[in-house]
CSV table of N, CA and C in Angstrom, one decimal:
chain,number,residue,atom,x,y,z
A,1,MET,N,0.7,-1.0,0.0
A,1,MET,CA,0.2,-0.3,-0.1
A,1,MET,C,1.1,0.9,-0.2
A,2,LYS,N,0.2,2.4,-0.7
A,2,LYS,CA,1.3,3.5,-0.7
A,2,LYS,C,0.3,4.9,0.0
A,3,ALA,N,0.5,6.1,-0.1
A,3,ALA,CA,-0.2,7.0,-0.1
A,3,ALA,C,0.3,8.3,-0.7
A,4,ILE,N,-0.5,9.2,-1.3
A,4,ILE,CA,-0.2,10.3,-2.3
A,4,ILE,C,-1.1,11.4,-1.3
A,5,LEU,N,-0.5,12.5,-1.4
A,5,LEU,CA,-1.0,13.5,-1.3
A,5,LEU,C,-0.2,14.8,-1.7
A,6,HIS,N,-0.5,16.1,-1.3
A,6,HIS,CA,0.3,16.9,-1.1
A,6,HIS,C,0.2,17.7,-0.1
A,7,VAL,N,1.7,18.5,0.4
A,7,VAL,CA,1.4,19.0,1.8
A,7,VAL,C,1.9,21.0,1.9
A,8,ASP,N,2.3,21.1,2.4
A,8,ASP,CA,2.6,23.2,2.5
A,8,ASP,C,3.6,23.0,3.0
A,9,ASN,N,4.6,23.8,3.9
A,9,ASN,CA,5.5,23.7,4.2
A,9,ASN,C,5.6,23.8,5.4
A,10,ARG,N,4.2,23.1,5.7
A,10,ARG,CA,4.5,23.3,7.3
A,10,ARG,C,3.7,21.5,7.7
A,11,TRP,N,3.4,21.0,6.2
A,11,TRP,CA,3.1,19.8,6.5
A,11,TRP,C,1.5,19.7,6.6
A,12,GLY,N,1.0,21.1,6.3
A,12,GLY,CA,-0.7,21.5,6.1
A,12,GLY,C,-1.2,20.4,5.2
A,13,ILE,N,-2.5,19.9,5.3
A,13,ILE,CA,-2.9,19.1,4.0
A,13,ILE,C,-4.1,19.4,3.5
A,14,GLY,N,-4.8,20.5,4.4
A,14,GLY,CA,-6.1,21.3,4.0
A,14,GLY,C,-6.8,22.4,5.1
A,15,LYS,N,-7.7,22.7,4.2
A,15,LYS,CA,-8.3,23.7,5.2
A,15,LYS,C,-9.9,23.6,4.2
A,16,GLY,N,-10.4,23.2,6.2
A,16,GLY,CA,-11.7,23.9,5.5
A,16,GLY,C,-12.6,22.4,4.8
A,17,ASN,N,-11.7,21.7,5.0
A,17,ASN,CA,-12.4,20.2,4.4
A,17,ASN,C,-12.1,19.8,2.8
A,18,ASP,N,-10.5,20.8,2.4
A,18,ASP,CA,-10.7,21.0,0.9
A,18,ASP,C,-9.2,21.4,0.8
A,19,LEU,N,-9.1,21.2,-0.2
A,19,LEU,CA,-7.6,21.3,-0.7
A,19,LEU,C,-6.9,22.9,-0.6
A,20,MET,N,-5.7,23.0,-0.2
A,20,MET,CA,-5.5,24.3,0.1
A,20,MET,C,-4.8,25.1,-1.3
A,21,PHE,N,-4.5,24.2,-2.6
A,21,PHE,CA,-4.4,25.0,-3.8
A,21,PHE,C,-4.6,24.3,-4.6
A,22,SER,N,-5.1,24.9,-5.4
A,22,SER,CA,-5.5,24.5,-7.4
A,22,SER,C,-4.1,24.2,-8.3
A,23,ILE,N,-3.8,23.1,-8.4
A,23,ILE,CA,-2.6,23.2,-8.8
A,23,ILE,C,-2.8,21.9,-9.7
A,24,PRO,N,-3.0,22.3,-10.9
A,24,PRO,CA,-3.5,21.4,-12.3
A,24,PRO,C,-2.3,20.4,-12.5
A,25,ARG,N,-0.9,20.8,-12.1
A,25,ARG,CA,0.3,19.9,-12.2
A,25,ARG,C,0.0,18.5,-11.2
A,26,ASP,N,-0.3,18.7,-9.9
A,26,ASP,CA,-0.5,17.7,-8.9
A,26,ASP,C,-1.9,17.2,-9.1
A,27,MET,N,-2.8,18.2,-9.8
A,27,MET,CA,-4.2,17.3,-10.1
A,27,MET,C,-3.8,16.5,-10.8
A,28,LYS,N,-3.3,16.9,-11.8
A,28,LYS,CA,-2.5,15.4,-12.9
A,28,LYS,C,-2.1,14.4,-12.6
A,29,PHE,N,-1.1,14.4,-11.4
A,29,PHE,CA,0.0,13.3,-11.2
A,29,PHE,C,-0.9,12.7,-10.7
A,30,PHE,N,-1.7,13.0,-9.9
A,30,PHE,CA,-3.2,12.2,-8.8
A,30,PHE,C,-4.0,11.7,-9.6
A,31,ARG,N,-4.7,12.0,-10.5
A,31,ARG,CA,-5.2,11.3,-11.8
A,31,ARG,C,-4.5,9.9,-12.2
A,32,GLU,N,-3.8,10.8,-12.8
A,32,GLU,CA,-2.5,9.4,-13.7
A,32,GLU,C,-2.1,8.4,-12.4
A,33,THR,N,-2.0,9.0,-11.3
A,33,THR,CA,-1.2,7.7,-10.4
A,33,THR,C,-2.7,7.1,-9.8
A,34,THR,N,-3.8,7.8,-9.7
A,34,THR,CA,-4.6,6.4,-8.7
A,34,THR,C,-5.2,5.9,-10.0
A,35,ALA,N,-5.6,6.5,-10.9
A,35,ALA,CA,-6.3,5.7,-12.5
A,35,ALA,C,-5.9,4.3,-12.6
A,36,GLY,N,-7.5,4.1,-12.1
A,36,GLY,CA,-7.6,2.7,-12.5
A,36,GLY,C,-7.5,1.8,-11.0
A,37,LYS,N,-6.7,2.2,-10.0
A,37,LYS,CA,-6.0,1.2,-8.8
A,37,LYS,C,-7.4,1.8,-7.7
A,38,THR,N,-7.2,1.2,-6.7
A,38,THR,CA,-7.8,1.2,-5.3
A,38,THR,C,-8.0,2.5,-4.9
A,39,VAL,N,-8.5,3.4,-4.3
A,39,VAL,CA,-8.4,4.6,-3.4
A,39,VAL,C,-8.5,4.4,-2.0
A,40,VAL,N,-8.4,4.7,-0.6
A,40,VAL,CA,-8.7,4.3,0.4
A,40,VAL,C,-8.5,6.1,1.2
A,41,MET,N,-9.7,5.7,1.9
A,41,MET,CA,-10.3,7.6,2.6
A,41,MET,C,-10.9,7.2,3.5
A,42,GLY,N,-11.1,8.4,3.9
A,42,GLY,CA,-11.9,8.7,5.7
A,42,GLY,C,-13.0,9.4,4.6
A,43,LEU,N,-14.5,8.8,5.3
A,43,LEU,CA,-15.4,9.9,5.3
A,43,LEU,C,-15.4,10.7,4.9
A,44,ASN,N,-14.9,12.1,5.7
A,44,ASN,CA,-14.6,13.7,5.6
A,44,ASN,C,-14.4,13.9,3.7
A,45,THR,N,-13.1,13.0,3.4
A,45,THR,CA,-12.1,13.1,2.4
A,45,THR,C,-13.4,12.6,1.2
A,46,LEU,N,-14.3,11.5,1.5
A,46,LEU,CA,-15.4,11.3,0.6
A,46,LEU,C,-16.2,12.6,0.1
A,47,ARG,N,-16.6,12.8,1.2
A,47,ARG,CA,-17.4,14.3,1.4
A,47,ARG,C,-16.9,15.6,0.4
A,48,SER,N,-15.7,15.5,0.5
A,48,SER,CA,-15.3,16.6,0.2
A,48,SER,C,-15.1,16.6,-1.3
A,49,PHE,N,-15.5,15.2,-1.9
A,49,PHE,CA,-15.9,14.8,-3.4
A,49,PHE,C,-16.8,15.8,-3.9
A,50,PRO,N,-16.7,16.4,-4.8
A,50,PRO,CA,-17.9,17.0,-5.8
A,50,PRO,C,-19.0,16.5,-5.6
A,51,ASN,N,-20.4,16.2,-4.9
A,51,ASN,CA,-21.8,15.4,-4.8
A,51,ASN,C,-21.2,14.4,-3.8
A,52,GLY,N,-19.6,14.7,-3.0
A,52,GLY,CA,-19.6,13.8,-2.2
A,52,GLY,C,-19.5,12.0,-2.9
A,53,LYS,N,-19.1,12.1,-4.6
A,53,LYS,CA,-19.3,11.3,-5.3
A,53,LYS,C,-18.0,10.6,-5.0
A,54,PRO,N,-18.1,9.2,-4.9
A,54,PRO,CA,-16.4,8.7,-5.2
A,54,PRO,C,-15.6,9.0,-6.4
A,55,LEU,N,-14.2,8.8,-6.6
A,55,LEU,CA,-14.1,8.8,-7.3
A,55,LEU,C,-14.0,8.1,-9.1
A,56,LYS,N,-13.6,8.4,-10.0
A,56,LYS,CA,-14.4,7.8,-11.1
A,56,LYS,C,-12.9,6.8,-11.4
A,57,ASN,N,-13.3,5.4,-12.0
A,57,ASN,CA,-12.1,4.9,-12.7
A,57,ASN,C,-12.0,4.2,-11.5
A,58,ARG,N,-11.8,4.1,-10.6
A,58,ARG,CA,-11.3,3.5,-9.3
A,58,ARG,C,-12.1,3.0,-8.0
A,59,ILE,N,-11.5,1.9,-7.0
A,59,ILE,CA,-12.1,1.4,-6.6
A,59,ILE,C,-12.2,1.9,-5.2
A,60,ASN,N,-13.2,3.0,-4.9
A,60,ASN,CA,-13.1,3.7,-3.3
A,60,ASN,C,-13.2,3.0,-2.1
A,61,ILE,N,-12.7,3.1,-1.5
A,61,ILE,CA,-12.6,2.4,0.0
A,61,ILE,C,-12.9,3.2,0.9
A,62,VAL,N,-13.6,2.9,1.8
A,62,VAL,CA,-14.4,4.2,2.6
A,62,VAL,C,-14.3,3.5,4.0
A,63,LEU,N,-12.9,4.0,5.0
A,63,LEU,CA,-13.3,3.5,6.6
A,63,LEU,C,-13.7,4.9,7.1
A,64,SER,N,-14.8,3.9,8.2
A,64,SER,CA,-16.0,5.2,8.4
A,64,SER,C,-16.6,3.8,9.3
A,65,PRO,N,-16.8,4.6,10.4
A,65,PRO,CA,-17.5,3.8,11.6
A,65,PRO,C,-19.3,3.9,11.0
A,66,GLU,N,-19.4,4.4,10.3
A,66,GLU,CA,-20.8,3.8,9.8
A,66,GLU,C,-21.2,3.8,8.2
A,67,ASP,N,-21.9,3.2,7.7
A,67,ASP,CA,-22.4,2.8,6.5
A,67,ASP,C,-22.3,4.4,5.7
A,68,VAL,N,-21.2,3.8,4.2
A,68,VAL,CA,-21.7,5.4,3.3
A,68,VAL,C,-22.5,4.6,2.4
A,69,ASN,N,-22.3,4.3,1.3
A,69,ASN,CA,-23.8,4.4,0.2
A,69,ASN,C,-23.2,2.9,-1.0
A,70,GLU,N,-23.9,3.0,-2.0
A,70,GLU,CA,-23.7,1.6,-2.4
A,70,GLU,C,-22.4,2.2,-3.6
A,71,ASP,N,-22.1,3.1,-3.7
A,71,ASP,CA,-21.1,3.2,-4.7
A,71,ASP,C,-19.3,3.2,-4.2
A,72,VAL,N,-19.5,2.8,-2.9
A,72,VAL,CA,-17.9,2.7,-2.4
A,72,VAL,C,-17.9,1.5,-1.7
A,73,ILE,N,-17.2,0.9,-1.5
A,73,ILE,CA,-17.1,-0.3,-0.1
A,73,ILE,C,-16.5,0.2,1.3
A,74,THR,N,-17.5,0.3,2.2
A,74,THR,CA,-17.1,0.5,3.4
A,74,THR,C,-16.8,-0.1,4.0
A,75,VAL,N,-15.5,0.3,5.0
A,75,VAL,CA,-15.3,-1.5,6.2
A,75,VAL,C,-14.6,0.0,7.5
A,76,HIS,N,-15.4,-1.1,8.0
A,76,HIS,CA,-15.4,-0.2,9.8
A,76,HIS,C,-14.1,-0.3,10.9
A,77,GLY,N,-13.1,-0.8,9.7
A,77,GLY,CA,-11.5,-1.2,11.4
A,77,GLY,C,-10.7,-1.4,10.4
A,78,LEU,N,-9.9,-0.5,11.1
A,78,LEU,CA,-8.7,-1.4,10.4
A,78,LEU,C,-8.6,-3.2,10.4
A,79,ASN,N,-9.1,-4.0,11.3
A,79,ASN,CA,-8.9,-6.0,10.7
A,79,ASN,C,-9.7,-6.2,9.6
A,80,GLU,N,-10.9,-4.6,9.4
A,80,GLU,CA,-11.9,-5.1,8.3
A,80,GLU,C,-11.2,-4.4,6.9
A,81,LEU,N,-10.6,-3.6,7.2
A,81,LEU,CA,-9.5,-2.6,6.1
A,81,LEU,C,-8.6,-3.3,5.2
A,82,PHE,N,-7.7,-4.4,6.4
A,82,PHE,CA,-6.8,-5.3,5.9
A,82,PHE,C,-7.2,-6.8,5.1
A,83,GLU,N,-8.4,-7.0,5.1
A,83,GLU,CA,-9.1,-8.3,5.1
A,83,GLU,C,-9.6,-7.8,3.4
A,84,GLU,N,-10.0,-6.7,3.4
A,84,GLU,CA,-10.3,-6.2,2.0
A,84,GLU,C,-9.5,-5.8,1.4
A,85,LEU,N,-8.6,-5.5,1.5
A,85,LEU,CA,-7.7,-4.8,0.7
A,85,LEU,C,-6.4,-6.4,0.0
A,86,LYS,N,-6.7,-7.2,1.0
A,86,LYS,CA,-6.0,-8.5,0.5
A,86,LYS,C,-6.3,-9.1,-1.0
A,87,LYS,N,-7.5,-8.2,-1.2
A,87,LYS,CA,-7.9,-8.5,-2.5
A,87,LYS,C,-7.5,-7.4,-3.9
A,88,TYR,N,-6.8,-7.1,-3.0
A,88,TYR,CA,-6.0,-6.2,-4.3
A,88,TYR,C,-4.4,-5.9,-4.2
A,89,SER,N,-4.0,-6.1,-5.8
A,89,SER,CA,-2.3,-5.9,-5.4
A,89,SER,C,-1.8,-4.8,-4.9
A,90,PRO,N,-1.2,-4.9,-3.6
A,90,PRO,CA,-0.7,-3.6,-2.7
A,90,PRO,C,-0.1,-2.5,-3.0
A,91,ASP,N,0.6,-2.5,-4.7
A,91,ASP,CA,1.0,-1.7,-5.3
A,91,ASP,C,0.5,-0.8,-6.0
A,92,GLU,N,-0.8,-1.4,-6.1
A,92,GLU,CA,-2.1,-0.4,-6.4
A,92,GLU,C,-2.7,0.0,-5.4
A,93,VAL,N,-2.6,-0.2,-4.1
A,93,VAL,CA,-3.9,0.4,-3.3
A,93,VAL,C,-2.9,2.2,-2.7
A,94,PHE,N,-3.9,2.8,-2.9
A,94,PHE,CA,-3.8,4.5,-2.5
A,94,PHE,C,-4.0,4.8,-1.5
A,95,VAL,N,-3.6,5.1,-0.4
A,95,VAL,CA,-4.2,5.9,1.0
A,95,VAL,C,-4.5,7.5,0.4
A,96,ILE,N,-5.4,8.3,-0.1
A,96,ILE,CA,-5.9,9.4,-0.5
A,96,ILE,C,-6.5,10.2,0.7
A,97,GLY,N,-6.4,10.6,1.8
A,97,GLY,CA,-7.0,11.4,3.2
A,97,GLY,C,-7.8,10.9,3.9
A,98,GLY,N,-8.5,11.6,4.8
A,98,GLY,CA,-7.9,12.3,4.8
A,98,GLY,C,-6.6,12.3,6.4
A,99,ALA,N,-6.7,13.6,7.2
A,99,ALA,CA,-5.1,13.3,7.8
A,99,ALA,C,-5.5,12.0,8.9
A,100,SER,N,-6.3,12.1,9.4
A,100,SER,CA,-6.3,10.9,10.7
A,100,SER,C,-6.4,9.9,10.2
A,101,VAL,N,-6.6,9.4,8.5
A,101,VAL,CA,-6.4,8.1,7.4
A,101,VAL,C,-4.9,8.0,7.2
A,102,TYR,N,-4.4,9.6,7.2
A,102,TYR,CA,-3.1,9.2,7.2
A,102,TYR,C,-2.0,8.6,7.9
A,103,ARG,N,-2.6,9.5,9.0
A,103,ARG,CA,-1.9,9.4,10.5
A,103,ARG,C,-2.2,7.5,10.6
A,104,LEU,N,-3.4,7.2,10.9
A,104,LEU,CA,-3.5,5.8,10.6
A,104,LEU,C,-2.5,5.0,10.2
A,105,LEU,N,-3.0,5.0,8.7
A,105,LEU,CA,-1.7,4.2,8.0
A,105,LEU,C,-0.7,4.3,7.4
A,106,PHE,N,-0.2,5.5,7.1
A,106,PHE,CA,1.2,6.0,7.2
A,106,PHE,C,2.8,4.3,7.1
A,107,PRO,N,2.5,3.7,8.4
A,107,PRO,CA,2.2,3.0,9.0
A,107,PRO,C,2.8,1.5,8.0
A,108,TYR,N,1.5,1.5,8.1
A,108,TYR,CA,1.7,0.5,7.1
A,108,TYR,C,1.8,0.5,5.1
A,109,CYS,N,2.0,1.9,4.8
A,109,CYS,CA,2.5,1.4,3.6
A,109,CYS,C,4.0,2.0,3.2
A,110,SER,N,4.4,0.8,2.0
A,110,SER,CA,5.7,1.2,1.7
A,110,SER,C,6.4,2.5,1.4
A,111,GLU,N,5.5,3.1,1.0
A,111,GLU,CA,5.9,4.2,-0.2
A,111,GLU,C,4.9,5.4,0.5
A,112,VAL,N,5.1,6.8,0.2
A,112,VAL,CA,3.9,8.1,0.5
A,112,VAL,C,4.8,9.2,-0.5
A,113,LEU,N,3.8,9.3,-1.6
A,113,LEU,CA,4.0,10.2,-2.6
A,113,LEU,C,3.6,11.5,-2.4
A,114,VAL,N,4.2,12.6,-2.1
A,114,VAL,CA,4.7,14.0,-1.7
A,114,VAL,C,4.5,14.8,-2.4
A,115,THR,N,3.6,15.8,-3.0
A,115,THR,CA,3.7,16.9,-3.4
A,115,THR,C,4.0,18.0,-2.5
A,116,LYS,N,5.3,18.5,-2.0
A,116,LYS,CA,5.6,19.8,-1.7
A,116,LYS,C,5.3,20.7,-2.3
A,117,VAL,N,4.5,21.6,-1.5
A,117,VAL,CA,3.8,23.1,-2.4
A,117,VAL,C,5.0,23.8,-1.3
A,118,ASP,N,5.6,24.8,-1.6
A,118,ASP,CA,6.8,25.8,-1.3
A,118,ASP,C,5.8,27.3,-0.3
A,119,ALA,N,4.9,27.1,0.5
A,119,ALA,CA,4.2,27.8,0.2
A,119,ALA,C,3.6,27.6,1.5
A,120,ASP,N,2.7,28.0,2.5
A,120,ASP,CA,1.7,28.7,3.2
A,120,ASP,C,0.3,28.3,3.6
A,121,GLY,N,-0.7,27.1,3.4
A,121,GLY,CA,-1.6,27.0,2.7
A,121,GLY,C,-2.6,27.5,4.0
A,122,GLY,N,-2.3,27.8,4.7
A,122,GLY,CA,-3.1,28.3,5.9
A,122,GLY,C,-4.1,27.1,6.9
A,123,ALA,N,-3.3,26.0,6.4
A,123,ALA,CA,-3.9,24.8,7.0
A,123,ALA,C,-4.3,25.0,8.1
A,124,ASP,N,-5.5,24.1,7.9
A,124,ASP,CA,-6.1,23.5,9.5
A,124,ASP,C,-5.9,21.9,9.7
A,125,VAL,N,-5.4,21.0,8.7
A,125,VAL,CA,-5.1,20.3,9.1
A,125,VAL,C,-4.1,19.5,8.2
A,126,PHE,N,-3.1,18.6,9.6
A,126,PHE,CA,-1.8,18.3,9.4
A,126,PHE,C,-1.8,16.5,9.5
A,127,VAL,N,-0.1,16.5,8.7
A,127,VAL,CA,0.2,15.0,8.7
A,127,VAL,C,1.4,15.1,9.2
A,128,PRO,N,2.1,13.9,9.8
A,128,PRO,CA,3.7,13.8,10.8
A,128,PRO,C,3.8,14.1,9.6
A,129,ASN,N,5.4,15.0,9.6
A,129,ASN,CA,6.1,15.5,9.2
A,129,ASN,C,7.6,14.1,8.7
A,130,LEU,N,7.5,13.8,7.5
A,130,LEU,CA,8.3,12.5,6.6
A,130,LEU,C,9.6,12.4,6.8
A,131,ASP,N,9.9,14.1,7.2
A,131,ASP,CA,11.4,14.2,7.2
A,131,ASP,C,11.7,14.0,8.0
A,132,GLU,N,11.1,14.1,9.7
A,132,GLU,CA,11.3,13.9,10.7
A,132,GLU,C,10.9,12.8,11.5
A,133,ASN,N,10.5,11.3,10.8
A,133,ASN,CA,10.2,10.1,11.1
A,133,ASN,C,11.1,9.5,10.7
A,134,GLU,N,11.9,8.6,11.4
A,134,GLU,CA,13.0,7.8,11.3
A,134,GLU,C,12.6,6.5,10.7
A,135,ASP,N,11.4,6.4,10.5
A,135,ASP,CA,10.7,5.3,9.6
A,135,ASP,C,10.6,5.5,8.1
A,136,PHE,N,10.9,6.3,7.5
A,136,PHE,CA,10.8,7.0,6.3
A,136,PHE,C,11.9,7.8,6.1
A,137,ARG,N,12.7,7.7,4.9
A,137,ARG,CA,13.7,8.1,4.0
A,137,ARG,C,13.3,8.7,2.7
A,138,LEU,N,13.7,10.0,2.7
A,138,LEU,CA,13.5,10.6,1.1
A,138,LEU,C,14.0,10.1,0.2
A,139,VAL,N,13.7,8.7,-0.8
A,139,VAL,CA,14.0,7.9,-1.9
A,139,VAL,C,13.8,9.4,-3.2
A,140,SER,N,13.6,9.9,-3.5
A,140,SER,CA,13.4,10.7,-4.8
A,140,SER,C,13.0,11.9,-4.3
A,141,GLU,N,13.4,13.2,-5.2
A,141,GLU,CA,12.7,14.4,-5.1
A,141,GLU,C,12.9,15.3,-6.9
A,142,SER,N,11.5,15.6,-7.4
A,142,SER,CA,12.5,16.2,-8.3
A,142,SER,C,12.9,17.7,-8.8
A,143,ASP,N,13.3,18.0,-9.3
A,143,ASP,CA,13.9,19.2,-9.4
A,143,ASP,C,12.5,20.5,-9.2
A,144,PRO,N,12.4,21.5,-8.7
A,144,PRO,CA,11.9,21.8,-8.6
A,144,PRO,C,10.7,22.5,-9.7
A,145,VAL,N,9.1,23.2,-9.5
A,145,VAL,CA,8.8,23.4,-11.0
A,145,VAL,C,7.7,24.2,-10.6
A,146,GLU,N,7.5,25.3,-11.4
A,146,GLU,CA,5.8,26.3,-11.1
A,146,GLU,C,4.8,25.4,-11.5
A,147,ASP,N,3.5,25.7,-10.8
A,147,ASP,CA,2.5,26.0,-11.5
A,147,ASP,C,2.1,26.3,-11.1
A,148,ASN,N,1.1,26.8,-11.6
A,148,ASN,CA,0.0,28.3,-11.2
A,148,ASN,C,0.0,29.2,-10.0
A,149,GLY,N,1.5,29.3,-10.0
A,149,GLY,CA,1.8,30.0,-9.2
A,149,GLY,C,2.8,29.7,-7.7
A,150,TYR,N,2.9,28.5,-7.9
A,150,TYR,CA,3.0,27.6,-7.2
A,150,TYR,C,4.7,26.6,-7.2
A,151,ASN,N,5.9,27.0,-6.7
A,151,ASN,CA,7.2,25.7,-6.4
A,151,ASN,C,6.4,24.7,-6.2
A,152,LEU,N,6.9,23.5,-6.7
A,152,LEU,CA,6.9,22.3,-6.2
A,152,LEU,C,7.6,21.3,-6.5
A,153,ARG,N,7.4,20.3,-5.5
A,153,ARG,CA,8.9,19.2,-5.9
A,153,ARG,C,7.7,18.0,-5.6
A,154,PHE,N,8.3,17.1,-6.5
A,154,PHE,CA,7.5,15.4,-6.3
A,154,PHE,C,8.5,14.5,-5.4
A,155,CYS,N,7.9,14.1,-4.5
A,155,CYS,CA,8.7,13.6,-3.8
A,155,CYS,C,8.3,12.0,-3.3
A,156,THR,N,8.9,11.3,-3.3
A,156,THR,CA,9.1,9.9,-2.7
A,156,THR,C,9.6,9.4,-1.4
A,157,TYR,N,9.2,9.1,-0.2
A,157,TYR,CA,9.3,8.7,0.0
A,157,TYR,C,8.9,7.1,0.8
A,158,ARG,N,10.0,6.4,1.8
A,158,ARG,CA,9.9,4.8,1.4
A,158,ARG,C,10.1,4.3,2.7
A,159,ASN,N,9.3,3.8,3.6
A,159,ASN,CA,8.9,3.0,4.4
A,159,ASN,C,10.0,1.8,4.9
A,160,VAL,N,11.0,2.2,5.8
A,160,VAL,CA,12.6,1.8,5.5
A,160,VAL,C,11.9,0.0,6.2
A,161,LYS,N,10.7,-0.2,6.9
A,161,LYS,CA,10.4,-1.2,7.4
A,161,LYS,C,9.7,-2.0,6.2
A,162,TYR,N,10.2,-1.9,5.1
A,162,TYR,CA,9.5,-2.5,4.2
A,162,TYR,C,10.8,-3.3,3.4
């Protein structure tokens, strides 16, 4: 299993249950990376999508204490999630948020794909800083690119326990 997200320079990931930035290049990277794959999210992340509908062309798994709807696979805890994930190739499963789901599942991710935005997005939700996490190593980082007024780098962190 992997995770994919973008962070500001304080490892913030969102504001008001929405993204902090509109960065077409990052959205394209997300779409291309997760298309045809399985995505794991919390209920708030699902609700943040247009009309609360799951992402198209993906298997959507929602980790939630309550049943969601017939358009997604709902799991109610870690044991149920891991049982469901046995049906899929680990390299084709992506954790996509929100913060509590990232915090819960980062330790089980072999890699975390992070788009680092060199800005303060005024986040109200944060994830652990992987640069300060002894279980993760930065294994690749793109040259900085500019998109929609922001400088960003595409980074890959590998979990040393895998």
